Amino acid sequence: MSDEPQPQQPNPGWAPREPQAAGEGQTGGPGASGKAKKPKRPKRTGWRRLIPTWRIALSTVVVGLLLIVGGFFLGYHLVQIPAANALATKQSNVYLYADGSVLARDGEVNRESVGLARISKDAQHAVLAAEDRDFYTESAIDPMAMVRAGWNTATGKGKQSGSTITQQYVKNYYLGQEQTVTRKVKEFFISIKLDREKSKSEILEGYLNTSFFGRGAYGIQAAAQAYFGVDAKDLTAAQGAYLASLLNAPSQYDVVAHPENRPAAEARWDYVMNGMVDKGWLSPADRAAATFPKPKQSTVSTGMSGQRGYVVNIVKKYLIENDIVDEEELGRGGYRITTTLQKDKQDAFVKAVDDKLMSRLDQKERKVDTYVRAGGASVDPKTGKVVAMYNGIDYVKQYTPNAVRRDFQVGSTFKPFVFTSAVENHSETQSGETINPNTRYDGTSERPVRGWSGGRYAPENEDHRDYGHVTVREATDKSINAVYAQMAVDVGSDKVKQTAIDLGLSADTPELTPSPSIALGVATASPLDMAEAYATLANHGRHGTYTFVEKVTKDGKHEVELPERREHQAVSRESADTTTSVLRSVVQQGTATAAQAAGRPAAGKTGTAEEDTAAWFAGYTPDLATVVAVMGQDPKTAAHKPLYGAMGLERINGGGAPAEIWGQYTRNALKGEPVSGFDLQLQDGADVTAPPSGDASDEPGDGDESGSGEPDGNSTGDEDASGTETPGGDSGSSTPPSDSGGTESEPPSTGGGTPTTGGPSTEPGPTGGADGGGGDSSNGGTGPGGGDTDGAGGGDTDGTGTTAGTVAGIPVTPRRQ
């Protein structure tokens, strides 16, 4: 055998194939026909291998269609129309005080089912124009609308519904409101079956009887009564269009509860009315003659009387706006909501308003007394919990919640934000002096501000009073507009605005605009907004948004997750504490001596809106920040009204009823709790008090009764010779600094000394018997008798209890409050 490799034999039955040129036929061989064969298809290479052939594509489409059709028939036969969900057994929501006692129940289901014949054609057409204009001609589902809604939601254009009226009815009547794939699949098949088994009229009737319209009204009959006091059969086209608009956002489009949302509600109403014209359901002439209807005031059961109804609605809004509970789910009930409100403090707030304000009104003898409204809010500075509110005399008599309304100017209660911003931003006067409590400004009324490029602005002080050159502390005590308007320009009004927002005001606060007038409080924040901001000052500059809710459970067992409360240092402790030091002087010897009735160390600021339409006091102790506002409003037209002559007084200002209410409430709200002193870390140089000005005009005012108009754009803004200021000119003659290194602290005792004004002294003082010298400093303070440098000395000058007529070395005369 040869060692050479042998050639491999081909497999049996296969013959070797020689490559042939294109077009070359098979020749030769026995039996050859001579016919040319089709050339071989070249192999797919490269990227072409990734593209499926038409056979594969066709097969995929066919299989896909078969699966879809099969899945559809399977789903159609498996999903059955269930029994209606039991709206008749809907539970009420229970609202609790922080201690677990019942605050209120929001009542039973407000619903009355009616036949389609008992619903006006105009109302029916309005709902169709709003929700599904092709209802009578389209199928039960609209795939294109569903795809479009899904795309809009996914691309950030807002959560939108692609459901037909049939689908919405299925969701309302047979299913729940949960947003799950399973529910949507069931909704899809039940809608198709229902469309085959029920007429369009039956489906529309069911939808109109199960839809939620706000005000606790389920169904169009209940809604017609709740909003217009008529039956559904008597609804006009305009009224029907308004109710149809509510389906989109029930609470937000209630123009009585939320007058600020009226433009949005009217726009939605126009959309519905125009849709009725487009479909031929309303003539152009009737459309032109129609006007936006005015809903009536909400009527509620006595279970919502007093403060209860206000609280329930405010807490509901809080839950919905913070995405804690969906509005419709909340309307269906079954929730147990523990609020942060403390019953003893809530009761104390109501009693203080009754004692210091409401009991002094005579609405039969004085028309102006019919205008008086009151609102207030109280916040724990350390936790941000709202512990008490006052919203009005009775929810069933006055619907608007005064604690959260944003339509009255806050007046001079805004001025502390200007000073806080000055310290925070290390601001300087026009002459280059760092702004601190002892910086001197020209307090001449109607003095043009310097450094403002927006035109001449020269605000007047209350009663056109001139004060000459005064320190910032004095200007705060007396609420001098001329000083604070200039300070706002020195700091930068845009920086002032940002500081106010950092402290707690909403960036959307009306009239919160960067201009010199911002210092005079032309912004219209609510008492709750202001309480949140003042709580930040009380908490040494740390801010956390307020909260109304401690705990929420559903059906008594499922606890609803609450958003985590976040806290941050909004402004430096030095800025907040230095402001507190200045505001303590306002209570001790300024416009708010009535607040001394609290019996605790306190800081605060009074304020009055233009034309005396509102008077404010915003103040705090280390443990509680509370804001009180007395407002003037016509009970028929809701127009703002001046309060001249109310309570039989010439005028109401912040140092009057608001400060008196604050004092009584704070004393009772903190009764039995340890007295805490302020622990302050002050700006350099703020731990001493400059001597007072020698100006003969020593009467304080609320400072912003007038002069809060915008700058005159026709002037250059230059200051005349009378407007020259000498900031910080006398700082060298101020009281010597203490050994505390700029830290102010107080003993927890009260009493000590006989005050010079404003009733019994409640500040720690040298005769209180508990601390022997008690002032701001570790060495007994810097003022006479060891009193506080900002006026906490209780009035003693020699430690013997003898009234000396001075506070922290500053002569004090009786002042109008």
Short mmCIF file of N, CA, C and O in Angstrom, two decimals, residues 125 139 224 251 254 279 297 335 370 374 385 393 449 502 598 608 611 627 660 674 726 785:
data_model
loop_
_atom_site.label_atom_id
_atom_site.label_comp_id
_atom_site.label_asym_id
_atom_site.label_seq_id
_atom_site.Cartn_x
_atom_site.Cartn_y
_atom_site.Cartn_z
N HIS A 125 -76.49 68.22 26.38
CA HIS A 125 -75.62 68.62 25.28
C HIS A 125 -74.34 69.28 25.80
O HIS A 125 -73.27 69.13 25.19
N SER A 139 -68.08 54.51 18.41
CA SER A 139 -68.13 53.23 19.12
C SER A 139 -67.84 53.47 20.60
O SER A 139 -67.58 54.60 21.03
N ALA A 224 -76.83 70.26 40.36
CA ALA A 224 -77.72 71.38 40.03
C ALA A 224 -78.22 72.06 41.29
O ALA A 224 -78.29 73.30 41.37
N SER A 251 -62.90 70.82 42.03
CA SER A 251 -62.63 71.80 43.07
C SER A 251 -62.03 73.08 42.51
O SER A 251 -62.35 74.19 42.96
N ASP A 254 -64.58 75.66 40.89
CA ASP A 254 -65.63 76.24 41.73
C ASP A 254 -65.22 77.68 42.01
O ASP A 254 -64.38 77.95 42.86
N LYS A 279 -71.80 71.90 17.22
CA LYS A 279 -72.59 70.68 16.96
C LYS A 279 -74.05 70.97 16.64
O LYS A 279 -74.83 70.05 16.42
N GLN A 297 -73.61 80.42 46.93
CA GLN A 297 -72.73 80.00 48.01
C GLN A 297 -73.06 78.56 48.40
O GLN A 297 -74.20 78.12 48.32
N TYR A 335 -61.81 57.58 54.42
CA TYR A 335 -60.51 57.99 54.93
C TYR A 335 -60.63 58.51 56.38
O TYR A 335 -61.60 59.16 56.73
N THR A 370 -70.21 95.45 60.13
CA THR A 370 -70.64 94.31 59.32
C THR A 370 -69.53 93.89 58.35
O THR A 370 -69.60 92.81 57.77
N ALA A 374 -62.00 88.21 60.37
CA ALA A 374 -60.74 87.89 61.04
C ALA A 374 -60.19 86.57 60.51
O ALA A 374 -60.95 85.66 60.15
N LYS A 385 -45.76 72.24 62.02
CA LYS A 385 -47.16 71.80 62.13
C LYS A 385 -48.08 72.99 62.41
O LYS A 385 -47.80 73.82 63.27
N ILE A 393 -66.32 83.54 61.38
CA ILE A 393 -67.23 83.34 62.50
C ILE A 393 -67.94 81.99 62.42
O ILE A 393 -68.23 81.37 63.44
N VAL A 449 -36.47 108.18 47.69
CA VAL A 449 -35.43 107.18 47.92
C VAL A 449 -34.27 107.45 46.96
O VAL A 449 -34.45 107.98 45.87
N ASP A 502 -37.59 82.65 50.42
CA ASP A 502 -36.78 81.68 51.18
C ASP A 502 -37.38 81.46 52.57
O ASP A 502 -37.37 80.33 53.08
N ALA A 598 -49.08 88.16 76.38
CA ALA A 598 -48.75 86.74 76.24
C ALA A 598 -48.01 86.21 77.46
O ALA A 598 -48.05 85.02 77.76
N THR A 608 -50.51 97.54 58.61
CA THR A 608 -51.82 98.02 58.18
C THR A 608 -51.81 98.16 56.67
O THR A 608 -50.86 98.71 56.10
N GLU A 611 -55.47 102.27 53.08
CA GLU A 611 -56.84 102.68 53.38
C GLU A 611 -57.43 101.89 54.53
O GLU A 611 -58.66 101.80 54.68
N VAL A 627 -49.96 84.50 63.37
CA VAL A 627 -50.30 85.72 62.64
C VAL A 627 -51.80 85.93 62.73
O VAL A 627 -52.58 84.99 62.54
N GLU A 660 -53.85 92.30 70.44
CA GLU A 660 -54.56 91.86 71.64
C GLU A 660 -55.01 90.40 71.49
O GLU A 660 -54.92 89.61 72.45
N PRO A 674 -43.38 75.18 79.86
CA PRO A 674 -42.25 75.97 80.38
C PRO A 674 -42.01 77.22 79.55
O PRO A 674 -42.20 77.22 78.34
N THR A 726 -27.30 109.90 57.22
CA THR A 726 -26.00 109.70 57.87
C THR A 726 -26.02 108.38 58.60
O THR A 726 -26.12 108.33 59.82
N GLY A 785 -29.75 97.91 85.01
CA GLY A 785 -30.49 96.87 85.68
C GLY A 785 -30.34 95.53 85.06
O GLY A 785 -31.10 94.63 85.35
#
